[in-house]
């Protein structure tokens, strides 16, 4: 089937390449000429495991192309819209400027019977407001939210854990559903659940999933705050409650909290939309979820200060990580990068290293010192703080080796990813998040 993907950022580029990899003919469209040139040359403009391979394969096969011309979308049966919905400046609400612009630019190139499938994360009610504009061309709007995990986005697109389609009522919705089933046939044939809903439910599925995950992370971080004053170990606490099948262990990792381009801005936009709907009290707890998350960053800074005797001024602090999570170069709202910037503001000589995110971080925070080599970054450090749980920090860095390089013996484990006993045995003063 011929498909178009409007917006070739993180979501759109992965979706376009993944759809081509399962046999569709796909054109990706974006107004950013440099991004399109990079993609058309088979070069991923960001780091995502597996993307470069399917991108190159798709272009070589002729099934995947990229353009800055919206007219290239003409003739596609399904047009996926995957542009960004950032947080508005000075507020919590989602900025729908890019969604509206993408749909408006697409409208002249739609034909009778086309499907426009929104994939962007939007406030509930957005699809209903866009539908009349799409219907006026004879096309049908559906809402098909994405559930990608950075670092696993290719896998999550090709083999998702569920597919959700919000469609209009009646024959139009039934026909659109059938078309989407054809698009995603390989996944459905493997048993992926295909859930058909109305527009509002499809929109809420995405934001409520993110709100739940953010709440679970902040819950265990709230328990870490209690554990710190009570002398308990939040990691053992999480293990114990995680054995309850109703709770589960995933997303119960206490540390410096969540970041990235989705969870922080999505829970804020959800709160703002609930206020607009007159039900702000229903998700008022999300404000506290956000506040807990931000407090853990400050706590990590405090632990570094404590380890260095209360003063970080003039001390060399090595920060292991810049990306908001491993297997990504995404620094959007990165807790670890925020911690590094805060330490720099207190006068520390901050040296930051990361396997993939250094250039992105340098562009945003040129005041920090960046070193690509892990061991070089550790050399002469008075304190070390782990903020992104890359394997080369959590599994491959022996505490004895780190001790042979660093000047001091203070390590702050911002992700509770290290073995405290092993680091203490190697002479380090170990500080965890919510651990004695």
Short mmCIF file of C-alpha atoms in Angstrom, two decimals:
data_model
loop_
_atom_site.label_atom_id
_atom_site.label_comp_id
_atom_site.label_asym_id
_atom_site.label_seq_id
_atom_site.Cartn_x
_atom_site.Cartn_y
_atom_site.Cartn_z
CA UNK A 1 0.00 0.00 0.00
CA UNK A 2 1.20 3.54 -0.70
CA UNK A 3 1.54 5.62 2.49
CA UNK A 4 2.71 9.10 3.37
CA UNK A 5 4.13 10.19 6.71
CA UNK A 6 3.87 13.88 7.51
CA UNK A 7 6.60 14.96 9.92
CA UNK A 8 9.96 13.19 9.92
CA UNK A 9 11.16 13.80 13.43
CA UNK A 10 11.66 10.98 15.90
CA UNK A 11 8.16 9.50 15.49
CA UNK A 12 7.72 10.08 11.77
CA UNK A 13 11.13 8.94 10.59
CA UNK A 14 10.86 5.68 12.52
CA UNK A 15 7.29 5.08 11.35
CA UNK A 16 8.15 5.74 7.70
CA UNK A 17 11.17 3.43 7.71
CA UNK A 18 9.34 0.72 9.65
CA UNK A 19 6.32 0.78 7.33
CA UNK A 20 8.65 0.44 4.33
CA UNK A 21 10.41 -2.47 6.04
CA UNK A 22 7.16 -4.46 6.18
CA UNK A 23 6.51 -3.92 2.48
CA UNK A 24 4.63 -0.64 2.02
CA UNK A 25 5.64 2.13 -0.39
CA UNK A 26 6.25 5.16 1.82
CA UNK A 27 7.08 8.82 1.32
CA UNK A 28 8.14 10.87 4.33
CA UNK A 29 7.48 14.61 4.17
CA UNK A 30 8.90 17.41 6.31
CA UNK A 31 9.57 21.12 5.89
CA UNK A 32 13.09 20.79 7.36
CA UNK A 33 15.32 20.58 4.29
CA UNK A 34 18.42 19.41 6.18
CA UNK A 35 16.51 16.64 7.90
CA UNK A 36 15.02 15.43 4.61
CA UNK A 37 18.41 15.54 2.88
CA UNK A 38 19.90 13.43 5.66
CA UNK A 39 17.09 10.88 5.57
CA UNK A 40 17.11 10.70 1.77
CA UNK A 41 20.82 9.88 1.95
CA UNK A 42 20.04 7.02 4.32
CA UNK A 43 21.43 8.81 7.36
CA UNK A 44 19.34 8.91 10.52
CA UNK A 45 19.37 12.43 12.01
CA UNK A 46 19.27 10.98 15.54
CA UNK A 47 20.45 7.82 17.26
CA UNK A 48 17.93 5.00 17.50
CA UNK A 49 19.06 1.35 17.44
CA UNK A 50 18.08 -0.39 14.22
CA UNK A 51 16.86 2.73 12.42
CA UNK A 52 19.89 3.26 10.18
CA UNK A 53 19.63 -0.30 8.91
CA UNK A 54 15.95 -0.23 7.92
CA UNK A 55 16.33 3.31 6.60
CA UNK A 56 19.11 2.28 4.23
CA UNK A 57 17.28 -0.90 3.23
CA UNK A 58 14.08 1.00 2.48
CA UNK A 59 15.81 3.56 0.29
CA UNK A 60 17.82 0.91 -1.55
CA UNK A 61 14.65 -1.09 -2.23
CA UNK A 62 12.87 1.93 -3.68
CA UNK A 63 10.01 1.57 -1.18
CA UNK A 64 11.09 4.56 0.92
CA UNK A 65 11.60 8.16 -0.17
CA UNK A 66 11.58 11.60 1.41
CA UNK A 67 10.49 15.01 0.24
CA UNK A 68 9.84 18.58 1.38
CA UNK A 69 6.95 18.87 -1.11
CA UNK A 70 3.51 18.02 0.31
CA UNK A 71 2.36 17.24 -3.23
CA UNK A 72 4.38 14.03 -2.92
CA UNK A 73 1.64 12.76 -0.59
CA UNK A 74 -0.88 12.66 -3.42
CA UNK A 75 -1.88 9.14 -4.33
CA UNK A 76 -1.20 7.62 -0.93
CA UNK A 77 -4.08 5.65 0.57
CA UNK A 78 -3.14 6.52 4.16
CA UNK A 79 -1.45 9.69 5.40
CA UNK A 80 0.10 9.44 8.88
CA UNK A 81 0.56 12.73 10.75
CA UNK A 82 3.36 12.48 13.30
CA UNK A 83 4.49 16.01 14.07
CA UNK A 84 5.47 17.34 17.47
CA UNK A 85 3.16 18.76 20.12
CA UNK A 86 5.53 20.65 22.43
CA UNK A 87 4.56 22.42 25.62
CA UNK A 88 3.44 26.00 24.96
CA UNK A 89 5.82 28.67 26.16
CA UNK A 90 4.73 30.05 29.49
CA UNK A 91 2.11 27.37 30.09
CA UNK A 92 1.38 23.68 30.48
CA UNK A 93 -0.90 23.10 27.46
CA UNK A 94 0.17 21.31 24.28
CA UNK A 95 1.03 23.51 21.32
CA UNK A 96 -0.99 22.23 18.34
CA UNK A 97 0.58 24.64 15.84
CA UNK A 98 2.45 21.89 14.02
CA UNK A 99 -0.52 19.52 13.93
CA UNK A 100 -2.78 22.16 12.45
CA UNK A 101 -0.14 23.28 9.95
CA UNK A 102 0.51 19.70 8.83
CA UNK A 103 -3.17 18.96 8.28
CA UNK A 104 -3.73 22.25 6.44
CA UNK A 105 -0.77 21.58 4.14
CA UNK A 106 -2.01 18.06 3.45
CA UNK A 107 -5.64 18.96 2.65
CA UNK A 108 -5.09 20.10 -0.98
CA UNK A 109 -3.48 16.76 -1.82
CA UNK A 110 -6.14 14.46 -0.40
CA UNK A 111 -8.49 12.42 -2.57
CA UNK A 112 -11.89 10.86 -1.99
CA UNK A 113 -11.53 7.83 0.26
CA UNK A 114 -8.08 8.69 1.64
CA UNK A 115 -7.37 8.04 5.32
CA UNK A 116 -5.60 10.63 7.47
CA UNK A 117 -4.23 8.90 10.56
CA UNK A 118 -3.12 11.13 13.40
CA UNK A 119 -0.27 9.69 15.44
CA UNK A 120 0.79 12.76 17.43
CA UNK A 121 0.02 12.91 21.14
CA UNK A 122 -2.75 15.50 21.40
CA UNK A 123 -5.26 16.79 23.98
CA UNK A 124 -8.56 14.95 23.98
CA UNK A 125 -10.96 16.66 21.58
CA UNK A 126 -8.33 17.47 18.95
CA UNK A 127 -9.45 14.80 16.49
CA UNK A 128 -13.07 15.93 16.68
CA UNK A 129 -11.99 19.48 15.84
CA UNK A 130 -9.88 18.36 12.87
CA UNK A 131 -12.33 15.83 11.41
CA UNK A 132 -14.62 18.32 9.58
CA UNK A 133 -11.66 19.82 7.71
CA UNK A 134 -10.54 16.39 6.56
CA UNK A 135 -14.07 15.22 5.73
CA UNK A 136 -14.60 18.24 3.48
CA UNK A 137 -12.07 16.73 1.05
CA UNK A 138 -13.80 13.35 1.00
CA UNK A 139 -11.14 11.80 3.21
CA UNK A 140 -11.59 10.26 6.67
CA UNK A 141 -9.72 11.14 9.84
CA UNK A 142 -8.74 8.42 12.30
CA UNK A 143 -6.58 8.67 15.42
CA UNK A 144 -3.89 6.03 15.71
CA UNK A 145 -1.63 6.93 18.68
CA UNK A 146 1.94 5.70 18.95
CA UNK A 147 3.37 3.89 21.96
CA UNK A 148 7.08 4.00 21.23
CA UNK A 149 9.86 3.57 23.73
CA UNK A 150 13.01 5.40 22.71
CA UNK A 151 15.75 2.86 22.26
CA UNK A 152 13.17 0.29 21.14
CA UNK A 153 11.16 2.39 18.68
CA UNK A 154 11.84 0.25 15.61
CA UNK A 155 10.79 -2.90 17.44
CA UNK A 156 7.74 -1.16 18.93
CA UNK A 157 6.60 0.01 15.48
CA UNK A 158 7.06 -3.29 13.69
CA UNK A 159 5.85 -5.46 16.60
CA UNK A 160 3.74 -3.22 18.87
CA UNK A 161 2.14 -4.53 22.04
CA UNK A 162 -1.19 -3.06 20.90
CA UNK A 163 -2.70 -0.99 18.11
CA UNK A 164 -5.42 1.57 18.79
CA UNK A 165 -7.61 3.24 16.19
CA UNK A 166 -10.11 5.98 16.99
CA UNK A 167 -12.58 6.15 14.11
CA UNK A 168 -15.85 7.91 13.27
CA UNK A 169 -19.13 6.06 13.66
CA UNK A 170 -20.90 4.19 10.88
CA UNK A 171 -19.77 2.87 7.51
CA UNK A 172 -17.02 5.47 7.18
CA UNK A 173 -15.41 4.26 10.37
CA UNK A 174 -15.76 0.61 9.40
CA UNK A 175 -14.06 1.22 6.05
CA UNK A 176 -11.24 3.17 7.70
CA UNK A 177 -10.79 0.37 10.22
CA UNK A 178 -10.42 -2.16 7.43
CA UNK A 179 -7.79 -0.03 5.69
CA UNK A 180 -5.76 0.25 8.90
CA UNK A 181 -6.02 -3.48 9.41
CA UNK A 182 -4.43 -3.91 5.98
CA UNK A 183 -1.64 -1.45 6.84
CA UNK A 184 -0.83 -3.31 10.04
CA UNK A 185 -1.60 -6.80 8.78
CA UNK A 186 1.85 -8.28 9.64
CA UNK A 187 1.48 -7.24 13.29
CA UNK A 188 -2.16 -8.28 13.57
CA UNK A 189 -1.35 -11.65 12.01
CA UNK A 190 1.16 -12.21 14.85
CA UNK A 191 -1.57 -11.61 17.42
CA UNK A 192 -1.15 -7.91 18.22
CA UNK A 193 -4.44 -6.65 19.71
CA UNK A 194 -6.22 -4.17 17.44
CA UNK A 195 -8.52 -1.97 19.51
CA UNK A 196 -11.12 0.15 17.73
CA UNK A 197 -12.55 3.10 19.66
CA UNK A 198 -14.01 6.56 19.19
CA UNK A 199 -11.73 9.59 18.76
CA UNK A 200 -11.75 10.71 22.40
CA UNK A 201 -10.90 7.28 23.79
CA UNK A 202 -7.99 6.85 21.37
CA UNK A 203 -6.58 10.21 22.41
CA UNK A 204 -6.99 9.40 26.10
CA UNK A 205 -5.34 5.99 25.75
CA UNK A 206 -2.02 7.62 24.95
CA UNK A 207 -2.02 10.40 27.55
CA UNK A 208 -3.44 8.19 30.30
CA UNK A 209 -0.77 5.54 29.63
CA UNK A 210 1.95 8.17 29.98
CA UNK A 211 0.29 9.60 33.08
CA UNK A 212 0.17 6.15 34.68
CA UNK A 213 3.84 5.43 33.94
CA UNK A 214 4.91 8.84 35.24
CA UNK A 215 2.84 8.27 38.38
CA UNK A 216 4.42 4.88 38.99
CA UNK A 217 7.93 6.35 38.70
CA UNK A 218 7.12 9.26 40.99
CA UNK A 219 5.44 6.91 43.47
CA UNK A 220 8.62 4.94 44.00
CA UNK A 221 10.61 8.17 44.15
CA UNK A 222 8.24 9.41 46.86
CA UNK A 223 8.95 6.16 48.71
CA UNK A 224 12.67 6.90 48.23
CA UNK A 225 12.17 10.21 50.01
CA UNK A 226 10.61 8.37 52.95
CA UNK A 227 13.26 5.65 52.87
CA UNK A 228 16.01 8.24 53.11
CA UNK A 229 14.74 9.61 56.42
CA UNK A 230 13.62 6.24 57.79
CA UNK A 231 16.81 4.33 56.98
CA UNK A 232 15.08 1.91 54.60
CA UNK A 233 16.26 0.65 51.20
CA UNK A 234 13.86 1.65 48.41
CA UNK A 235 15.37 -0.89 46.01
CA UNK A 236 14.50 -3.78 48.29
CA UNK A 237 11.11 -2.18 48.87
CA UNK A 238 10.48 -2.07 45.12
CA UNK A 239 11.56 -5.70 44.75
CA UNK A 240 9.17 -6.76 47.48
CA UNK A 241 6.08 -4.90 46.27
CA UNK A 242 6.96 -5.68 42.65
CA UNK A 243 6.28 -9.37 43.27
CA UNK A 244 2.62 -8.45 43.59
CA UNK A 245 1.26 -9.12 40.09
CA UNK A 246 -1.14 -6.22 40.48
CA UNK A 247 1.81 -3.85 40.88
CA UNK A 248 4.75 -5.34 38.96
CA UNK A 249 8.41 -4.39 39.19
CA UNK A 250 8.76 -2.43 35.95
CA UNK A 251 8.95 1.36 36.28
CA UNK A 252 9.62 1.01 40.01
CA UNK A 253 13.24 2.10 39.71
CA UNK A 254 13.90 4.97 42.10
CA UNK A 255 16.43 7.54 41.00
CA UNK A 256 16.64 11.02 39.52
CA UNK A 257 13.32 10.61 37.73
CA UNK A 258 11.91 10.65 34.23
CA UNK A 259 12.58 13.02 31.36
CA UNK A 260 12.47 12.97 27.58
CA UNK A 261 10.17 14.50 25.04
CA UNK A 262 6.99 12.72 26.14
CA UNK A 263 6.25 12.07 29.81
CA UNK A 264 7.01 15.51 31.29
CA UNK A 265 5.16 17.60 28.71
CA UNK A 266 2.36 15.07 28.25
CA UNK A 267 1.34 14.97 31.92
CA UNK A 268 1.42 18.76 32.00
CA UNK A 269 -0.71 19.01 28.86
CA UNK A 270 -3.13 16.43 30.30
CA UNK A 271 -3.51 18.55 33.45
CA UNK A 272 -4.08 21.68 31.37
CA UNK A 273 -6.71 19.98 29.20
CA UNK A 274 -8.52 18.59 32.25
CA UNK A 275 -8.71 22.14 33.61
CA UNK A 276 -10.23 23.31 30.31
CA UNK A 277 -12.82 20.54 30.54
CA UNK A 278 -13.73 21.56 34.09
CA UNK A 279 -12.25 18.42 35.62
CA UNK A 280 -8.89 19.63 36.78
CA UNK A 281 -9.39 18.00 40.16
CA UNK A 282 -9.51 14.57 38.51
CA UNK A 283 -5.83 14.73 37.58
CA UNK A 284 -4.62 17.21 40.19
CA UNK A 285 -2.28 14.49 41.48
CA UNK A 286 -0.24 14.86 38.28
CA UNK A 287 1.05 18.18 39.57
CA UNK A 288 2.55 16.37 42.55
CA UNK A 289 3.88 13.64 40.25
CA UNK A 290 5.72 16.37 38.35
CA UNK A 291 6.98 18.03 41.53
CA UNK A 292 8.30 14.76 43.00
CA UNK A 293 10.09 14.13 39.73
CA UNK A 294 11.80 17.51 39.81
CA UNK A 295 12.76 17.15 43.49
CA UNK A 296 14.83 14.07 42.80
CA UNK A 297 17.16 16.05 40.57
CA UNK A 298 17.89 18.45 43.40
CA UNK A 299 18.38 15.51 45.76
CA UNK A 300 21.07 14.10 43.48
CA UNK A 301 22.89 17.43 43.60
CA UNK A 302 22.63 17.43 47.40
CA UNK A 303 24.18 13.96 47.57
CA UNK A 304 27.17 15.11 45.54
CA UNK A 305 27.54 18.08 47.89
CA UNK A 306 27.27 15.81 50.91
CA UNK A 307 29.87 13.44 49.53
CA UNK A 308 32.29 16.33 48.98
CA UNK A 309 31.89 17.68 52.49
CA UNK A 310 29.20 20.21 51.68
CA UNK A 311 31.04 22.16 48.99
CA UNK A 312 31.40 21.41 45.28
CA UNK A 313 33.02 24.70 44.24
CA UNK A 314 36.22 24.02 42.31
CA UNK A 315 35.83 20.24 42.55
CA UNK A 316 35.88 18.05 39.46
CA UNK A 317 32.61 16.15 39.15
CA UNK A 318 32.29 13.58 36.38
CA UNK A 319 28.75 13.00 35.15
CA UNK A 320 28.16 9.65 33.46
CA UNK A 321 25.43 10.24 30.93
CA UNK A 322 23.62 13.07 29.17
CA UNK A 323 20.73 11.40 27.33
CA UNK A 324 17.52 11.07 29.31
CA UNK A 325 17.75 7.29 28.94
CA UNK A 326 20.20 4.76 27.50
CA UNK A 327 20.11 3.69 23.82
CA UNK A 328 19.20 7.23 22.79
CA UNK A 329 20.84 10.58 22.06
CA UNK A 330 17.72 12.47 23.17
CA UNK A 331 18.49 15.16 25.76
CA UNK A 332 15.01 16.69 25.92
CA UNK A 333 14.26 17.39 29.59
CA UNK A 334 17.10 15.07 30.55
CA UNK A 335 17.28 14.76 34.36
CA UNK A 336 20.97 13.90 34.19
CA UNK A 337 21.86 16.89 32.06
CA UNK A 338 19.84 19.08 34.41
CA UNK A 339 21.86 17.74 37.35
CA UNK A 340 25.09 18.51 35.49
CA UNK A 341 23.97 22.08 34.80
CA UNK A 342 22.95 22.59 38.45
CA UNK A 343 26.34 21.37 39.66
CA UNK A 344 28.08 23.71 37.23
CA UNK A 345 25.98 26.55 38.60
CA UNK A 346 27.31 25.77 42.07
CA UNK A 347 30.87 26.15 40.84
CA UNK A 348 31.81 22.54 40.18
CA UNK A 349 34.10 21.72 37.26
CA UNK A 350 31.69 19.40 35.50
CA UNK A 351 32.98 16.87 32.99
CA UNK A 352 30.23 15.01 31.15
CA UNK A 353 30.47 11.91 29.01
CA UNK A 354 27.89 9.90 27.05
CA UNK A 355 28.17 7.32 24.25
CA UNK A 356 25.73 9.10 21.92
CA UNK A 357 24.43 12.41 23.26
CA UNK A 358 27.52 14.60 23.64
CA UNK A 359 26.98 16.74 20.54
CA UNK A 360 23.32 17.36 21.35
CA UNK A 361 24.23 18.29 24.91
CA UNK A 362 27.10 20.54 23.81
CA UNK A 363 24.80 22.53 21.53
CA UNK A 364 22.37 23.14 24.37
CA UNK A 365 24.86 23.61 27.22
CA UNK A 366 28.26 24.67 25.85
CA UNK A 367 29.38 25.78 29.32
CA UNK A 368 30.03 22.19 30.39
CA UNK A 369 33.17 20.18 29.58
CA UNK A 370 32.52 17.18 27.32
CA UNK A 371 34.77 14.14 26.97
CA UNK A 372 33.86 11.26 24.70
CA UNK A 373 36.12 8.68 26.35
CA UNK A 374 34.74 7.35 29.62
CA UNK A 375 38.10 6.72 31.26
CA UNK A 376 39.42 10.14 30.28
CA UNK A 377 36.30 11.69 31.84
CA UNK A 378 36.91 9.77 35.08
CA UNK A 379 40.55 10.74 35.36
CA UNK A 380 41.13 13.11 38.26
CA UNK A 381 37.47 13.23 39.33
CA UNK A 382 36.74 14.20 42.93
CA UNK A 383 33.25 12.71 42.62
CA UNK A 384 31.36 10.64 40.06
CA UNK A 385 27.62 10.61 39.48
CA UNK A 386 25.81 8.07 37.30
CA UNK A 387 22.76 9.65 35.67
CA UNK A 388 22.11 7.50 32.57
CA UNK A 389 22.27 3.74 32.93
CA UNK A 390 24.31 2.87 29.84
CA UNK A 391 25.86 -0.60 30.08
CA UNK A 392 29.37 0.81 29.85
CA UNK A 393 28.73 2.58 33.16
CA UNK A 394 26.51 0.18 35.07
CA UNK A 395 27.88 -3.19 33.93
CA UNK A 396 31.24 -2.67 32.24
CA UNK A 397 32.85 -0.19 34.64
CA UNK A 398 34.62 -2.01 37.43
CA UNK A 399 34.80 0.06 40.63
CA UNK A 400 38.48 -0.88 41.05
CA UNK A 401 39.22 0.47 37.57
CA UNK A 402 37.31 3.67 38.29
CA UNK A 403 39.27 4.05 41.54
CA UNK A 404 42.55 3.81 39.63
CA UNK A 405 41.53 6.85 37.56
CA UNK A 406 39.63 9.14 39.92
CA UNK A 407 41.21 11.43 42.49
CA UNK A 408 38.37 11.04 44.97
CA UNK A 409 36.25 8.11 46.06
CA UNK A 410 32.71 9.53 46.04
CA UNK A 411 30.13 7.93 43.75
CA UNK A 412 26.48 8.98 43.56
CA UNK A 413 24.27 6.39 41.89
CA UNK A 414 21.48 8.48 40.40
CA UNK A 415 19.79 5.40 38.94
CA UNK A 416 20.42 2.81 41.68
CA UNK A 417 22.06 0.79 38.94
CA UNK A 418 25.39 -0.01 40.61
CA UNK A 419 26.29 -2.69 43.15
CA UNK A 420 26.81 -0.78 46.43
CA UNK A 421 28.77 -3.60 48.05
CA UNK A 422 31.23 -3.86 45.17
CA UNK A 423 31.85 -0.12 45.04
CA UNK A 424 32.27 0.15 48.80
CA UNK A 425 34.66 -2.80 48.77
CA UNK A 426 36.76 -0.93 46.23
CA UNK A 427 37.06 2.01 48.63
CA UNK A 428 34.27 4.22 47.36
CA UNK A 429 31.79 6.13 49.48
CA UNK A 430 28.56 5.12 47.77
CA UNK A 431 25.38 7.20 47.78
CA UNK A 432 22.17 5.82 46.28
CA UNK A 433 18.73 7.33 45.83
CA UNK A 434 16.62 6.17 48.75
CA UNK A 435 19.23 3.68 49.94
CA UNK A 436 21.06 3.71 53.28
#
